[in-house]
Every structure is written in structure tokens, then in C-alpha cells.
mmCIF file of C-alpha atoms in Angstrom:
data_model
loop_
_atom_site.group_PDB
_atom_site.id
_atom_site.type_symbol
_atom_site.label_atom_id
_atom_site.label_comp_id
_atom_site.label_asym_id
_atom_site.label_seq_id
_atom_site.Cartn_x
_atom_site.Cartn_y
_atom_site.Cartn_z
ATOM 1 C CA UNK A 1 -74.753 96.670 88.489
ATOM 2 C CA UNK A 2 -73.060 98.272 91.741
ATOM 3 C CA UNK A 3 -69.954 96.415 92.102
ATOM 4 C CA UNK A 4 -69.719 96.133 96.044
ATOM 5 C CA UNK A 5 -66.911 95.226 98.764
ATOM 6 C CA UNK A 6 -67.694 94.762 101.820
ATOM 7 C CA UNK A 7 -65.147 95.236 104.832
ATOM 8 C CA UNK A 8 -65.360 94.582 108.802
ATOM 9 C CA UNK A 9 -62.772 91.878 111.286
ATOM 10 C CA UNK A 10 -66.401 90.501 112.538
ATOM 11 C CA UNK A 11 -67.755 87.706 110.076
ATOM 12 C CA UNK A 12 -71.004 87.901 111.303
ATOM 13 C CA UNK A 13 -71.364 91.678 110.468
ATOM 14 C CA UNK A 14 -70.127 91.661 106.922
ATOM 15 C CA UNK A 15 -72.297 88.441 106.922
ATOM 16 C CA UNK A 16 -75.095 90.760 107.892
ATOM 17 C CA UNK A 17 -74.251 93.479 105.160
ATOM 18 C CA UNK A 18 -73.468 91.075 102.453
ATOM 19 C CA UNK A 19 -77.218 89.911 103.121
ATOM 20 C CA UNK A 20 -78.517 92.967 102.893
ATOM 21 C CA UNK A 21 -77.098 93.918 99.684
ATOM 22 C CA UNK A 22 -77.982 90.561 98.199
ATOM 23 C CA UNK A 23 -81.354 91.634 98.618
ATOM 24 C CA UNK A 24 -80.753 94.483 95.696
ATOM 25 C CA UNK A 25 -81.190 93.099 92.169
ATOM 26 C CA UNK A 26 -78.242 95.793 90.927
ATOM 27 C CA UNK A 27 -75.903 95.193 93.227
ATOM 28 C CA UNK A 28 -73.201 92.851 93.428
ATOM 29 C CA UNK A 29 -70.946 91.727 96.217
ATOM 30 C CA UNK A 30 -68.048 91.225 94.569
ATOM 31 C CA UNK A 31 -65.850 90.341 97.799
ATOM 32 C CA UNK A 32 -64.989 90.464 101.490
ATOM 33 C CA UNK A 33 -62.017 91.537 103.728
ATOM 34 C CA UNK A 34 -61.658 90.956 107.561
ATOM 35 C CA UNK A 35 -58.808 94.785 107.342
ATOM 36 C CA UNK A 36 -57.742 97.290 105.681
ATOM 37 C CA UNK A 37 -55.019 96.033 103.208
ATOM 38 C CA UNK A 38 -57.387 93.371 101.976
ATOM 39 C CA UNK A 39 -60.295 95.594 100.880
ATOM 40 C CA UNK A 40 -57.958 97.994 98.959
ATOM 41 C CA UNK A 41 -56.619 94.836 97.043
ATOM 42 C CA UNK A 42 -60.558 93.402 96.451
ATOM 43 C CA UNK A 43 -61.315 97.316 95.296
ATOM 44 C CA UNK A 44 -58.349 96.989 93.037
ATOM 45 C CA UNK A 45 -58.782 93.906 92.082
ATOM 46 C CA UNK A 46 -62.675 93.869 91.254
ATOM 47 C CA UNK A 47 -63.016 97.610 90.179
ATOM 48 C CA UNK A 48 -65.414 98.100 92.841
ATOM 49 C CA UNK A 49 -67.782 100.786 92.895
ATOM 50 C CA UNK A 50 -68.686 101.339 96.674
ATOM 51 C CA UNK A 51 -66.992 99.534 99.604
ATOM 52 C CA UNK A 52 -69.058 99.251 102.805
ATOM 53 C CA UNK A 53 -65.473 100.119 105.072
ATOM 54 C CA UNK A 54 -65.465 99.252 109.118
ATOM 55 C CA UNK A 55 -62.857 101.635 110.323
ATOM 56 C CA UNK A 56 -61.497 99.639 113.353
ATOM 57 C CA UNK A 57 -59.769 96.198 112.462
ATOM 58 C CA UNK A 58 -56.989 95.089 113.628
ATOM 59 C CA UNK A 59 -55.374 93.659 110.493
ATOM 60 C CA UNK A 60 -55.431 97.017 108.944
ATOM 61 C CA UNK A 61 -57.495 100.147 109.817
ATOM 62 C CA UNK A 62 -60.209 101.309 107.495
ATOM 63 C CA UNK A 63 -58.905 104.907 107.757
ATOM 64 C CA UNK A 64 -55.718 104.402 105.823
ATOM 65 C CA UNK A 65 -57.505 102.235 103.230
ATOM 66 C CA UNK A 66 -59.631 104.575 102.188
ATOM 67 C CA UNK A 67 -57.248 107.261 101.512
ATOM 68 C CA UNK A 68 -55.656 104.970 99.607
ATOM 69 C CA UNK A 69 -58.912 103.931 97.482
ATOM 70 C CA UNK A 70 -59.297 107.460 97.256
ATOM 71 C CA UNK A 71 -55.797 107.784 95.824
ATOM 72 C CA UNK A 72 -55.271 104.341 93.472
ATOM 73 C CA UNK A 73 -59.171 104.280 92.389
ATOM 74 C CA UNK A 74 -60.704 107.609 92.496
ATOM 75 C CA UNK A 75 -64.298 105.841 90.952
ATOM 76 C CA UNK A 76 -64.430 103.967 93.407
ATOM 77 C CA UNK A 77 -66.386 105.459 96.752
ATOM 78 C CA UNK A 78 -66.206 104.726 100.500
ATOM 79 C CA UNK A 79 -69.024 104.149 103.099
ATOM 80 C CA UNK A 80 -67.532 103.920 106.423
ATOM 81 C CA UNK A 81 -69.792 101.462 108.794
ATOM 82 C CA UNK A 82 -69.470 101.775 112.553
ATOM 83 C CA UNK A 83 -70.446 102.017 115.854
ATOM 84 C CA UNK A 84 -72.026 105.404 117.355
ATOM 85 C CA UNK A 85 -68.890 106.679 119.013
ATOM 86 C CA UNK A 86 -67.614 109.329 116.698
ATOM 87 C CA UNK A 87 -63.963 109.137 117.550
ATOM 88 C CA UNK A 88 -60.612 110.509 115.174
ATOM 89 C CA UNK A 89 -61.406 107.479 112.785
ATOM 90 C CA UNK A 90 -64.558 108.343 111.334
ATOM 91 C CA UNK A 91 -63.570 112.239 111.401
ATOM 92 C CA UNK A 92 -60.609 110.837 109.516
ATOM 93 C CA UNK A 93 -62.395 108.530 107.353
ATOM 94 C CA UNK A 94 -64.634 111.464 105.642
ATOM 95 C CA UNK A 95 -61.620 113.568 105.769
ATOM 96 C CA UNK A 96 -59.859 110.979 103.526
ATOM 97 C CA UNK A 97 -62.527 111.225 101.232
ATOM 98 C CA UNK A 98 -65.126 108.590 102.312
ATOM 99 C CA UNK A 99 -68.175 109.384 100.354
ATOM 100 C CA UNK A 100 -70.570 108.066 103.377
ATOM 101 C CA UNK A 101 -71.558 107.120 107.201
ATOM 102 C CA UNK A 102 -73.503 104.889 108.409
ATOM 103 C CA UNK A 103 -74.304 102.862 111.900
ATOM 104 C CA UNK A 104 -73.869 99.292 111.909
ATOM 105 C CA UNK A 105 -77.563 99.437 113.384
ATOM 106 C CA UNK A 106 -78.895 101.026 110.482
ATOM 107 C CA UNK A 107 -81.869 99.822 108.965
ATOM 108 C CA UNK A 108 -81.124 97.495 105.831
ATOM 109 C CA UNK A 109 -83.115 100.371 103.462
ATOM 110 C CA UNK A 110 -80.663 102.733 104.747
ATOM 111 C CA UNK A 111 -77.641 100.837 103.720
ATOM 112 C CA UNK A 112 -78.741 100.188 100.864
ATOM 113 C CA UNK A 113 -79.443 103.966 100.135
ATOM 114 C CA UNK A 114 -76.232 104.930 101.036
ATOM 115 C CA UNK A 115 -74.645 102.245 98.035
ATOM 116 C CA UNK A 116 -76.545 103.579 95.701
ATOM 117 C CA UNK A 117 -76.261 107.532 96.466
ATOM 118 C CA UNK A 118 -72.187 106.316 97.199
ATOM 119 C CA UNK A 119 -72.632 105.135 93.287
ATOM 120 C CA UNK A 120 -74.260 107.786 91.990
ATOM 121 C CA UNK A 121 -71.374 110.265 93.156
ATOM 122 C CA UNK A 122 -73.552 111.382 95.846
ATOM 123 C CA UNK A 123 -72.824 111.210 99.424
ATOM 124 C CA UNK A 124 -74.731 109.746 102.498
ATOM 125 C CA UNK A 125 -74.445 110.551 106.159
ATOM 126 C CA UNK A 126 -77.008 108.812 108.499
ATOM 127 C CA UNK A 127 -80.021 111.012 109.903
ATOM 128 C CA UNK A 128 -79.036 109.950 113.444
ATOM 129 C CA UNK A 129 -75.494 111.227 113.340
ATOM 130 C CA UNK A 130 -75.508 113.957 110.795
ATOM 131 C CA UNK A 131 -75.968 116.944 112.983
ATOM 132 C CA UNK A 132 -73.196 115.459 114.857
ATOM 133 C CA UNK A 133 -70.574 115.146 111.790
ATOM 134 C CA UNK A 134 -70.936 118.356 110.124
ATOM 135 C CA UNK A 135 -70.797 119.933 113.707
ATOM 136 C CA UNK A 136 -67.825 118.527 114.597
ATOM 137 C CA UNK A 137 -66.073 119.207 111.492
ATOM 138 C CA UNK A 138 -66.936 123.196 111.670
ATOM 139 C CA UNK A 139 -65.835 123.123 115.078
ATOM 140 C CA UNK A 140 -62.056 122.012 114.564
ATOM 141 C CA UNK A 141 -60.498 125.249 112.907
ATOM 142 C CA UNK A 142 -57.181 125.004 110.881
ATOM 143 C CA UNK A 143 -58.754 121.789 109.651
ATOM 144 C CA UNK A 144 -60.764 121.013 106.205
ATOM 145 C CA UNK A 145 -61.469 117.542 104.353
ATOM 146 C CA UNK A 146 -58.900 116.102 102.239
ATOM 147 C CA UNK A 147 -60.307 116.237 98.466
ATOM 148 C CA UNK A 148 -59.238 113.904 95.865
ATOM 149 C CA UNK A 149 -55.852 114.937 93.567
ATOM 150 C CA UNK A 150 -55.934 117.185 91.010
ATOM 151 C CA UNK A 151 -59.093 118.787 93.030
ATOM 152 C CA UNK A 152 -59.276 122.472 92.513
ATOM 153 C CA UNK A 153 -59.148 124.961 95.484
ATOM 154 C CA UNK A 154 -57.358 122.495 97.805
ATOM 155 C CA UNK A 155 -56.358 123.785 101.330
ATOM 156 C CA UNK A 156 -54.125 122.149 103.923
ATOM 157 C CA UNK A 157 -54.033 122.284 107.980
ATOM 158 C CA UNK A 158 -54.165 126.014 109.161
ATOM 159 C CA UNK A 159 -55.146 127.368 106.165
ATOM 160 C CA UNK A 160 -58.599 129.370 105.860
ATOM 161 C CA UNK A 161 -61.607 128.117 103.025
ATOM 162 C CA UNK A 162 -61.074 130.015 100.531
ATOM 163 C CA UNK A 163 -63.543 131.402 98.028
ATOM 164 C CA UNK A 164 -64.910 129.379 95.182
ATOM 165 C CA UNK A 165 -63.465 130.265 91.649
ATOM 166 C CA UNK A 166 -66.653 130.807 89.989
ATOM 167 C CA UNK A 167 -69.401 131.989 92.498
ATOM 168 C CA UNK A 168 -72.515 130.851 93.486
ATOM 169 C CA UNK A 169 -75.697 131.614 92.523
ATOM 170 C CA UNK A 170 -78.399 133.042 95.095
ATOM 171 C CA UNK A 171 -80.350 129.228 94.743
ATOM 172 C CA UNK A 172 -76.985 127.693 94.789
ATOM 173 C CA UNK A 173 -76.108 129.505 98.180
ATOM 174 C CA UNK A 174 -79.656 128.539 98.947
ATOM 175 C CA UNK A 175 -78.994 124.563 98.067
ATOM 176 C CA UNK A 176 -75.845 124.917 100.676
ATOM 177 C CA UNK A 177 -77.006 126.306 103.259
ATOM 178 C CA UNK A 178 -79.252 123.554 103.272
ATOM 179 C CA UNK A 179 -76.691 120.619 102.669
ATOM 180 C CA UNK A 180 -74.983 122.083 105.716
ATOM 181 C CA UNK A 181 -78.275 121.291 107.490
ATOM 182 C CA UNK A 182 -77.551 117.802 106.587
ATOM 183 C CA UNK A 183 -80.934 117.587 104.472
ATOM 184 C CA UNK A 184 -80.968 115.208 101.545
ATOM 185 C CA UNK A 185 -82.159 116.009 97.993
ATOM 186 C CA UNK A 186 -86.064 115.397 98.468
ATOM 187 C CA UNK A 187 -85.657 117.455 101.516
ATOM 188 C CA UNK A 188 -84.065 120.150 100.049
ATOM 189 C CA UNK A 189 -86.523 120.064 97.279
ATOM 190 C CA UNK A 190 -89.422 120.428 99.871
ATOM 191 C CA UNK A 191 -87.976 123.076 101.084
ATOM 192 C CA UNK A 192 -86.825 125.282 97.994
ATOM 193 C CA UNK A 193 -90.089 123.956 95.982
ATOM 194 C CA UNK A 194 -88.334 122.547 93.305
ATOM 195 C CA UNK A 195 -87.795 119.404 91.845
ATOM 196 C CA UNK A 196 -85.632 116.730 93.167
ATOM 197 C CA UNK A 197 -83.748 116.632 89.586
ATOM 198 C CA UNK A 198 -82.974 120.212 89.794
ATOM 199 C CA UNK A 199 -81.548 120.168 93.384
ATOM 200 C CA UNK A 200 -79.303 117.305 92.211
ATOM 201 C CA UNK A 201 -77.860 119.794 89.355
ATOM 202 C CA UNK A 202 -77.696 122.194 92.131
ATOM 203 C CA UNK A 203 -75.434 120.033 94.170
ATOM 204 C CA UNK A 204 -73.546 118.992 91.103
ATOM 205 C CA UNK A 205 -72.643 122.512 90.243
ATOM 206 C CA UNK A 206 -72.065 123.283 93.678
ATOM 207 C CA UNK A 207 -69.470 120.781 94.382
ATOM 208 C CA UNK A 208 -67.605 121.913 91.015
ATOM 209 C CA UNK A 209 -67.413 125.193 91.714
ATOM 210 C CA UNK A 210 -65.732 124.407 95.135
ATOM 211 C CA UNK A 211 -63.743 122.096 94.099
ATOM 212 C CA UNK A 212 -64.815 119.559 96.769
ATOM 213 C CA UNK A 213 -65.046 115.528 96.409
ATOM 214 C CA UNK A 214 -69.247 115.447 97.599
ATOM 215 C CA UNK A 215 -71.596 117.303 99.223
ATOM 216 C CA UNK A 216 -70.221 116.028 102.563
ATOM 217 C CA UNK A 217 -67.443 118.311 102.228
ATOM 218 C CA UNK A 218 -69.860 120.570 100.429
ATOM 219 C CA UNK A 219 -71.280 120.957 103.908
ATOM 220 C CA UNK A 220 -68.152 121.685 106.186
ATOM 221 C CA UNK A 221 -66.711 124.010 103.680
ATOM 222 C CA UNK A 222 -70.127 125.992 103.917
ATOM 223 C CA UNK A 223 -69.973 125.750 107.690
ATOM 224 C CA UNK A 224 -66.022 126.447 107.806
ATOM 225 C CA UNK A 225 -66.142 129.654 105.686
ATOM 226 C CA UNK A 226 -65.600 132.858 107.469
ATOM 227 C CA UNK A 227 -68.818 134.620 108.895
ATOM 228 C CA UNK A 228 -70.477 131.018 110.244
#
């Protein structure tokens, strides 16, 4: 069983979410918070797996509670829910090490998607916005996502990406390119003609060789390198 938390200020949204996930016969809503503070206490608390995170509330932004989720329960991963204005909270969010986006208009097959790929280790960025994240991310130099302690190849503001320890293969380069694309696994298969399982191991090896948290910041470290 997924062991879920779900956080937003509105009751009628996590409401909303809560039902969603109780449609899932492996997952489990485990608890609720209106802020921030709150849903790193449930995560805590509950040993939650995912936590569906709103990033505005006024008791406690989601942005700071996930980097500290991040930090006090590294199992644990993030999907940040909100609106379609991409503003300095949801750049921050994924930053922190949120392992997911989604809009709180997405359909309930998506969200449920993105709890289990959040589960699985994998992350999730919805269709209608990914172009937009990754983007934006390769666009703000002397920045790079904030990857989880003890992560290898770590960089900090104004530094440049470096180069991954061990390198890539040709299909590995191949699998990247694509995840900067924003394309998920199946798609990636499609494209490579391969099987779903191998682009997964793909991704996998991928992430470990660049010492990143997901394939998120899989993605903006491909786009961020020099010569892109």
C-alpha cells in the first residue's frame, strides 16, 4: 500500500484529492493538513510515502515543507498540486526536491499516476505544463535543483553542471535527451523501440550516474549542461 498525505488550506480540494485516491485499492490516505508544518509532522508521523503538497497556504508554505521532507524523510516523495501560474514556488518546490507537478484540474487518472510513479522513485510532471518547467529551469543560469544529502556531484548557485562520474552510454544519452523532452517511459520506449522495462533501467542508471534525486532533475541537468 502507498501510504498517502494529502496537503492544501482549501477543505474542499484535499476533499477532492482524498476522493480520488480512495478510489485506488493500494493506496492509503493516511492524513490531512490545511499548511506546511502540519504535513511534515503527518509525513513523520505516518511514514508516508507520497504527499500530494499545495504550495501556497497560509499556515505554512508547501515550499519549505518539502525541503524539509526531503531532508528528515528522504523515502518519502513530494507532488506539488497547484494552480497554472508557474511562479518562484513551484520552481522552488522541484528545486527542493519535489518528485512531481501536477494541476489541481488534472484529471483524477493523472493524479493518481503521479502517486504511484512518486512511489516508485519515479517522477511526474503534467503533459500540460512540462514544456514549461524544464524550460524555465534551463533558462535561469547559475541555478540547478537541490538534490537530496549525501547526493553525488552536487553543485550550488553559480556553479556550472558538471560532468557525470561515470559516463553515459550512447542509448543512455539517447534516454536523456528524451527525458529533457519531457516524454514519459512508454513514450520514450516508442521512440527508441525498446521496451518500457528497459527504458526504466535506462533512467535508473541515468539518474545514478548524475547523481540527481529523479529524472526531473535528470532533465534540467541535460538541458543546463554546456553546449544546449
Amino acid at each position: 500500500m502507498i501510504r498517502l498525505v494529502v496537503a492544501d488550506d482549501q477543505p474542499l480540494v484535499r476533499r477532492a484529492l482524498r476522493a480520488y485516491a480512495a478510489q485506488a485499492a493500494d493506496i492509503d490516505v493516511v492524513g490531512e493538513a490545511a499548511d506546511g508544518p502540519a504535513a511534515v509532522e503527518l509525513t513523520l508521523r505516518e511514514q508516508a510515502d507520497v504527499v500530494l503538497m499545495d504550495v501556497r497556504m497560509p499556515g505554512g508554505d508547501g515550499l519549505s515543507a518539502t525541503r524539509q521532507i526531503v531532508r528528515r524523510r528522504p523515502a518519502a516523495r513530494v507532488v506539488v498540486i497547484t494552480t497554472f501560474d508557474l511562479d518562484e514556488y513551484v520552481f522552488g518546490a522541484l528545486e527542493a526536491g519535489a518528485a512531481g507537478f501536477l494541476l489541481k484540474d488534472s484529471h483524477p487518472d493523472e493524479v493518481l499516476a503521479a502517486i504511484r510513479a512518486a512511489a516508485e522513485g519515479n517522477g511526474l510532471v503534467s503533459p500540460a505544463v512540462t514544456g514549461r518547467v524544464i524550460a524555465e529551469f534551463a533558462r535561469r543560469a547559475g541555478r540547478v535543483p537541490e538534490q537530496a544529502p549525501g547526493s553525488a556531484g552536487r553543485s550550488g548557485p553559480g556553479s556550472t553542471t558538471p560532468g557525470p562520474a561515470v559516463p553515459l552510454t550512447g542509448r543512455e544519452e539517447e534516454v536523456l535527451a528524451a527525458l529533457a523532452e519531457g516524454l514519459s517511459n512508454a513514450e520514450i520506449a516508442a521512440r527508441l523501440v525498446i521496451e518500457v522495462g528497459t527504458v526504466k533501467t535506462h533512467v535508473s542508471n541515468i539518474i545514478a550516474k548524475l547523481g540527481v534525486r529523479d529524472r526531473i532533475q535528470a532533465a534540467v541537468w541535460a538541458l543546463r549542461r554546456p553546449g544546449n
